[in-house]
Amino acid sequence: EAGVAQSPRYKIIEKRQSVAFWCNPISGHATLYWYQQILGQGPKLLIQFQNNGVVDDSQLPKDRFSAERLKGVDSTLKIQPAKLEDSAVYLCASSLKVVGPLYEQYFGPGTRLTVT
Amino acid sequence: AQSVTQPDIHITVSEGASLELRCNYSYGATPYLFWYVQSPGQGLQLLLKYFSGDTLVQGIKGFEAEFKRSQSSFNLRKPSVHWSDAAEYFCAVATWDSNYQLIWGAGTKLIIKP
């Protein structure tokens, strides 16, 4: 079974530039998550999709971050304009269920973003 | 609000020695409990999870964890560590109150001495 795919793996941009990250979840997983992981911290949920609908985006800085999952499969997370404090690893995860014994989030390798 | 505490930022153990990583949570009822491992340059991998039933849970790579309701703890253990276990370990909980979203600890970095 193929895992969660993310690209690019690394990205370096200057502040005020824009950047986009792509995620392809495990086939059949309806739920997709984007996390931000700052060095030395646990992941912080940015947005959760169920199919192509947003379940929770309460921690997404909507003035600069946006995300979409148009066909309920792939997803894109965008930052525009980037700030220095956006330097982090952006993790995508997917799960088959959101509750119960089948609930497990599978993570991609992440995209390491450096904003200079 | 629910929270997860991993008291140890770093732990150093000798190869072959036993390991225990601590995790405490704050929540009134029994949450879903997870341990994930993050190796350098790799994504987070689930080691084990607890939903209900036997409070001693076996996971992958020889890890186990014990849920202790009275102590609100879910400590991770391994009887004998290998150099390949060097990584960062995260405890997480999911609750009805959090819409079953994962609430994460800050992680514990495991360093293995040869």
mmCIF file of C-alpha atoms in Angstrom:
data_model
loop_
_atom_site.group_PDB
_atom_site.id
_atom_site.type_symbol
_atom_site.label_atom_id
_atom_site.label_comp_id
_atom_site.label_asym_id
_atom_site.label_seq_id
_atom_site.Cartn_x
_atom_site.Cartn_y
_atom_site.Cartn_z
ATOM 1 C CA GLU A 1 0.000 0.000 0.000
ATOM 2 C CA ALA A 2 1.427 3.347 -1.007
ATOM 3 C CA GLY A 3 1.833 5.837 1.798
ATOM 4 C CA VAL A 4 1.016 9.521 1.987
ATOM 5 C CA ALA A 5 2.997 11.409 -0.620
ATOM 6 C CA GLN A 6 4.131 15.001 -0.229
ATOM 7 C CA SER A 7 6.106 17.366 -2.401
ATOM 8 C CA PRO A 8 8.386 19.145 -2.417
ATOM 9 C CA ARG A 9 10.479 17.735 0.414
ATOM 10 C CA TYR A 10 12.378 20.962 0.947
ATOM 11 C CA LYS A 11 11.709 24.566 0.042
ATOM 12 C CA ILE A 12 13.612 27.748 0.724
ATOM 13 C CA ILE A 13 11.942 31.072 0.005
ATOM 14 C CA GLU A 14 12.317 34.685 0.984
ATOM 15 C CA LYS A 15 9.798 36.389 3.199
ATOM 16 C CA ARG A 16 6.799 37.814 1.402
ATOM 17 C CA GLN A 17 7.089 35.192 -1.340
ATOM 18 C CA SER A 18 4.433 32.547 -1.861
ATOM 19 C CA VAL A 19 4.775 28.778 -1.656
ATOM 20 C CA ALA A 20 2.545 25.755 -2.223
ATOM 21 C CA PHE A 21 2.717 22.241 -0.867
ATOM 22 C CA TRP A 22 1.045 19.184 -2.335
ATOM 23 C CA CYS A 23 -0.267 16.068 -0.629
ATOM 24 C CA ASN A 24 -1.656 12.820 -2.002
ATOM 25 C CA PRO A 25 -3.264 10.735 0.754
ATOM 26 C CA ILE A 26 -3.567 6.982 0.956
ATOM 27 C CA SER A 27 -6.145 5.703 -1.483
ATOM 28 C CA GLY A 28 -9.583 5.476 0.083
ATOM 29 C CA HIS A 29 -8.810 7.723 3.028
ATOM 30 C CA ALA A 30 -11.569 10.279 3.297
ATOM 31 C CA THR A 31 -9.950 12.420 5.971
ATOM 32 C CA LEU A 32 -6.924 14.561 5.277
ATOM 33 C CA TYR A 33 -4.985 16.738 7.730
ATOM 34 C CA TRP A 34 -2.372 19.445 7.373
ATOM 35 C CA TYR A 35 -0.085 20.066 10.322
ATOM 36 C CA GLN A 36 2.620 22.600 11.036
ATOM 37 C CA GLN A 37 5.535 21.339 13.113
ATOM 38 C CA ILE A 38 7.923 23.951 14.408
ATOM 39 C CA LEU A 39 11.316 22.699 15.563
ATOM 40 C CA GLY A 40 11.138 21.325 19.085
ATOM 41 C CA GLN A 41 7.348 21.133 19.173
ATOM 42 C CA GLY A 42 4.640 18.643 18.457
ATOM 43 C CA PRO A 43 2.549 19.010 15.307
ATOM 44 C CA LYS A 44 -0.156 21.660 15.280
ATOM 45 C CA LEU A 45 -3.277 20.968 13.241
ATOM 46 C CA LEU A 46 -3.911 23.626 10.599
ATOM 47 C CA ILE A 47 -6.851 22.167 8.743
ATOM 48 C CA GLN A 48 -8.851 18.955 8.502
ATOM 49 C CA PHE A 49 -10.823 17.846 5.447
ATOM 50 C CA GLN A 50 -13.475 15.193 5.225
ATOM 51 C CA ASN A 51 -13.661 14.323 1.526
ATOM 52 C CA ASN A 52 -13.590 17.777 -0.083
ATOM 53 C CA GLY A 53 -15.237 19.619 2.806
ATOM 54 C CA VAL A 54 -13.478 21.478 5.609
ATOM 55 C CA VAL A 55 -14.133 19.991 9.040
ATOM 56 C CA ASP A 56 -11.924 22.318 11.059
ATOM 57 C CA ASP A 57 -9.723 25.219 10.056
ATOM 58 C CA SER A 58 -9.826 27.101 13.337
ATOM 59 C CA GLN A 59 -6.020 27.213 13.649
ATOM 60 C CA LEU A 60 -5.309 28.128 10.041
ATOM 61 C CA PRO A 61 -4.014 31.720 9.713
ATOM 62 C CA LYS A 62 -6.480 32.555 7.011
ATOM 63 C CA ASP A 63 -4.953 35.908 6.171
ATOM 64 C CA ARG A 64 -1.997 34.122 4.603
ATOM 65 C CA PHE A 65 -2.706 30.383 4.511
ATOM 66 C CA SER A 66 -5.187 28.617 2.277
ATOM 67 C CA ALA A 67 -5.878 24.978 1.527
ATOM 68 C CA GLU A 68 -8.069 23.083 -0.834
ATOM 69 C CA ARG A 69 -9.018 19.531 -1.624
ATOM 70 C CA LEU A 70 -11.096 19.977 -4.719
ATOM 71 C CA LYS A 71 -11.884 16.404 -5.739
ATOM 72 C CA GLY A 72 -11.668 14.869 -2.290
ATOM 73 C CA VAL A 73 -8.279 13.317 -2.986
ATOM 74 C CA ASP A 74 -5.173 15.475 -3.423
ATOM 75 C CA SER A 75 -4.738 18.610 -1.403
ATOM 76 C CA THR A 76 -2.716 21.797 -1.699
ATOM 77 C CA LEU A 77 -1.645 24.101 1.111
ATOM 78 C CA LYS A 78 -0.523 27.605 0.159
ATOM 79 C CA ILE A 79 1.175 30.381 2.053
ATOM 80 C CA GLN A 80 1.071 33.894 0.642
ATOM 81 C CA PRO A 81 2.929 35.954 1.722
ATOM 82 C CA ALA A 82 5.321 33.942 3.840
ATOM 83 C CA LYS A 83 6.748 35.223 7.106
ATOM 84 C CA LEU A 84 9.907 34.185 8.913
ATOM 85 C CA GLU A 85 7.824 32.440 11.575
ATOM 86 C CA ASP A 86 6.344 30.125 8.946
ATOM 87 C CA SER A 87 9.630 28.214 8.851
ATOM 88 C CA ALA A 88 8.576 24.720 9.878
ATOM 89 C CA VAL A 89 7.872 21.230 8.609
ATOM 90 C CA TYR A 90 4.452 20.912 7.028
ATOM 91 C CA LEU A 91 3.000 17.466 7.500
ATOM 92 C CA CYS A 92 0.125 15.900 5.666
ATOM 93 C CA ALA A 93 -1.733 12.954 7.158
ATOM 94 C CA SER A 94 -4.737 10.893 6.182
ATOM 95 C CA SER A 95 -7.035 8.496 7.955
ATOM 96 C CA LEU A 96 -9.735 6.038 7.020
ATOM 97 C CA LYS A 97 -11.954 6.893 9.945
ATOM 98 C CA VAL A 98 -12.047 9.717 12.458
ATOM 99 C CA VAL A 99 -13.172 7.688 15.421
ATOM 100 C CA GLY A 100 -13.091 4.123 16.647
ATOM 101 C CA PRO A 101 -10.601 1.267 16.364
ATOM 102 C CA LEU A 102 -9.770 2.028 12.745
ATOM 103 C CA TYR A 103 -8.719 5.530 13.604
ATOM 104 C CA GLU A 104 -5.085 5.995 12.782
ATOM 105 C CA GLN A 105 -3.461 8.907 11.051
ATOM 106 C CA TYR A 106 -0.814 8.035 8.489
ATOM 107 C CA PHE A 107 1.755 10.728 7.899
ATOM 108 C CA GLY A 108 3.720 11.763 4.881
ATOM 109 C CA PRO A 109 7.439 12.645 5.087
ATOM 110 C CA GLY A 110 6.703 16.348 5.340
ATOM 111 C CA THR A 111 7.931 19.457 3.572
ATOM 112 C CA ARG A 112 10.618 21.439 5.340
ATOM 113 C CA LEU A 113 10.082 25.141 4.656
ATOM 114 C CA THR A 114 12.755 27.710 5.382
ATOM 115 C CA VAL A 115 11.803 31.369 5.074
ATOM 116 C CA THR A 116 14.752 33.762 4.907
ATOM 117 C CA ALA B 1 -8.952 21.917 27.684
ATOM 118 C CA GLN B 2 -7.112 18.704 27.132
ATOM 119 C CA SER B 3 -3.335 18.698 27.228
ATOM 120 C CA VAL B 4 -0.470 16.253 26.934
ATOM 121 C CA THR B 5 2.775 16.541 28.852
ATOM 122 C CA GLN B 6 6.002 14.787 28.044
ATOM 123 C CA PRO B 7 8.235 15.853 30.934
ATOM 124 C CA ASP B 8 11.530 14.834 29.366
ATOM 125 C CA ILE B 9 12.833 16.856 26.427
ATOM 126 C CA HIS B 10 15.835 14.546 25.998
ATOM 127 C CA ILE B 11 16.646 11.100 27.314
ATOM 128 C CA THR B 12 19.966 9.335 26.868
ATOM 129 C CA VAL B 13 20.250 5.586 27.340
ATOM 130 C CA SER B 14 22.934 3.060 26.540
ATOM 131 C CA GLU B 15 22.336 0.556 23.787
ATOM 132 C CA GLY B 16 20.830 -2.570 25.303
ATOM 133 C CA ALA B 17 19.436 -0.745 28.306
ATOM 134 C CA SER B 18 15.747 -0.475 29.087
ATOM 135 C CA LEU B 19 13.722 2.606 28.226
ATOM 136 C CA GLU B 20 10.710 4.363 29.650
ATOM 137 C CA LEU B 21 9.300 7.562 28.151
ATOM 138 C CA ARG B 22 6.719 9.394 30.181
ATOM 139 C CA CYS B 23 3.421 10.816 29.011
ATOM 140 C CA ASN B 24 0.717 12.435 31.109
ATOM 141 C CA TYR B 25 -2.565 13.831 29.890
ATOM 142 C CA SER B 26 -5.313 15.933 31.338
ATOM 143 C CA TYR B 27 -8.826 14.822 30.494
ATOM 144 C CA GLY B 28 -11.775 13.817 32.626
ATOM 145 C CA ALA B 29 -12.587 10.613 30.825
ATOM 146 C CA THR B 30 -10.486 7.998 29.037
ATOM 147 C CA PRO B 31 -9.088 9.378 25.808
ATOM 148 C CA TYR B 32 -7.737 7.543 22.812
ATOM 149 C CA LEU B 33 -3.973 7.370 23.384
ATOM 150 C CA PHE B 34 -1.155 7.129 20.876
ATOM 151 C CA TRP B 35 2.604 6.988 20.637
ATOM 152 C CA TYR B 36 4.279 8.062 17.415
ATOM 153 C CA VAL B 37 7.954 7.983 16.458
ATOM 154 C CA GLN B 38 9.650 10.451 14.140
ATOM 155 C CA SER B 39 13.026 9.441 12.779
ATOM 156 C CA PRO B 40 15.253 12.080 11.184
ATOM 157 C CA GLY B 41 13.926 13.049 7.773
ATOM 158 C CA GLN B 42 10.967 10.712 8.073
ATOM 159 C CA GLY B 43 7.307 11.107 8.739
ATOM 160 C CA LEU B 44 5.573 10.214 11.965
ATOM 161 C CA GLN B 45 4.935 6.512 12.405
ATOM 162 C CA LEU B 46 2.416 5.034 14.800
ATOM 163 C CA LEU B 47 4.025 2.770 17.394
ATOM 164 C CA LEU B 48 0.910 1.797 19.276
ATOM 165 C CA LYS B 49 -2.510 2.993 20.377
ATOM 166 C CA TYR B 50 -4.957 2.431 23.190
ATOM 167 C CA PHE B 51 -8.698 2.709 22.806
ATOM 168 C CA SER B 52 -10.073 0.354 25.457
ATOM 169 C CA GLY B 53 -9.573 -3.054 27.030
ATOM 170 C CA ASP B 54 -6.235 -4.394 28.225
ATOM 171 C CA THR B 55 -4.261 -1.504 29.644
ATOM 172 C CA LEU B 56 -0.936 -2.953 28.479
ATOM 173 C CA VAL B 57 -0.612 -2.389 24.767
ATOM 174 C CA GLN B 58 1.945 -3.979 22.487
ATOM 175 C CA GLY B 59 3.229 -2.082 19.503
ATOM 176 C CA ILE B 60 5.692 -2.365 16.696
ATOM 177 C CA LYS B 61 9.474 -2.535 17.047
ATOM 178 C CA GLY B 62 9.238 -4.170 20.485
ATOM 179 C CA PHE B 63 7.578 -1.219 22.211
ATOM 180 C CA GLU B 64 4.789 -1.420 24.732
ATOM 181 C CA ALA B 65 2.829 1.132 26.734
ATOM 182 C CA GLU B 66 0.700 0.938 29.823
ATOM 183 C CA PHE B 67 -2.377 3.045 30.441
ATOM 184 C CA LYS B 68 -2.795 3.978 34.099
ATOM 185 C CA ARG B 69 -6.061 5.751 34.660
ATOM 186 C CA SER B 70 -5.261 6.704 38.264
ATOM 187 C CA GLN B 71 -2.115 8.498 37.145
ATOM 188 C CA SER B 72 -3.458 9.820 33.815
ATOM 189 C CA SER B 73 -0.377 8.325 32.244
ATOM 190 C CA PHE B 74 0.505 6.327 29.168
ATOM 191 C CA ASN B 75 4.225 5.603 29.440
ATOM 192 C CA LEU B 76 6.142 3.960 26.630
ATOM 193 C CA ARG B 77 8.627 1.188 27.397
ATOM 194 C CA LYS B 78 11.136 -1.030 25.669
ATOM 195 C CA PRO B 79 13.203 -3.651 27.471
ATOM 196 C CA SER B 80 16.344 -3.247 25.362
ATOM 197 C CA VAL B 81 16.990 -0.334 23.020
ATOM 198 C CA HIS B 82 18.897 -0.499 19.760
ATOM 199 C CA TRP B 83 20.861 2.293 18.110
ATOM 200 C CA SER B 84 18.135 2.459 15.459
ATOM 201 C CA ASP B 85 15.637 3.562 18.130
ATOM 202 C CA ALA B 86 17.271 6.985 18.269
ATOM 203 C CA ALA B 87 14.459 9.314 17.233
ATOM 204 C CA GLU B 88 11.873 11.672 18.623
ATOM 205 C CA TYR B 89 8.850 10.178 20.312
ATOM 206 C CA PHE B 90 5.481 11.880 20.561
ATOM 207 C CA CYS B 91 2.554 11.047 22.773
ATOM 208 C CA ALA B 92 -0.874 12.161 21.579
ATOM 209 C CA VAL B 93 -4.469 11.903 22.721
ATOM 210 C CA ALA B 94 -7.780 12.203 20.946
ATOM 211 C CA THR B 95 -11.012 12.902 22.743
ATOM 212 C CA TRP B 96 -14.655 13.496 22.050
ATOM 213 C CA ASP B 97 -14.115 17.068 23.228
ATOM 214 C CA SER B 98 -11.398 17.594 20.639
ATOM 215 C CA ASN B 99 -13.569 16.134 17.881
ATOM 216 C CA TYR B 100 -11.083 13.266 17.961
ATOM 217 C CA GLN B 101 -8.331 15.499 16.675
ATOM 218 C CA LEU B 102 -4.920 14.598 17.993
ATOM 219 C CA ILE B 103 -3.539 16.711 20.818
ATOM 220 C CA TRP B 104 0.218 16.310 20.891
ATOM 221 C CA GLY B 105 2.933 16.426 23.473
ATOM 222 C CA ALA B 106 6.113 18.344 22.715
ATOM 223 C CA GLY B 107 8.086 15.164 22.164
ATOM 224 C CA THR B 108 11.025 13.414 23.792
ATOM 225 C CA LYS B 109 14.267 13.028 21.896
ATOM 226 C CA LEU B 110 15.896 9.672 22.530
ATOM 227 C CA ILE B 111 19.677 9.530 22.290
ATOM 228 C CA ILE B 112 21.417 6.156 22.301
ATOM 229 C CA LYS B 113 24.917 5.828 23.721
ATOM 230 C CA PRO B 114 27.025 3.099 22.111
#
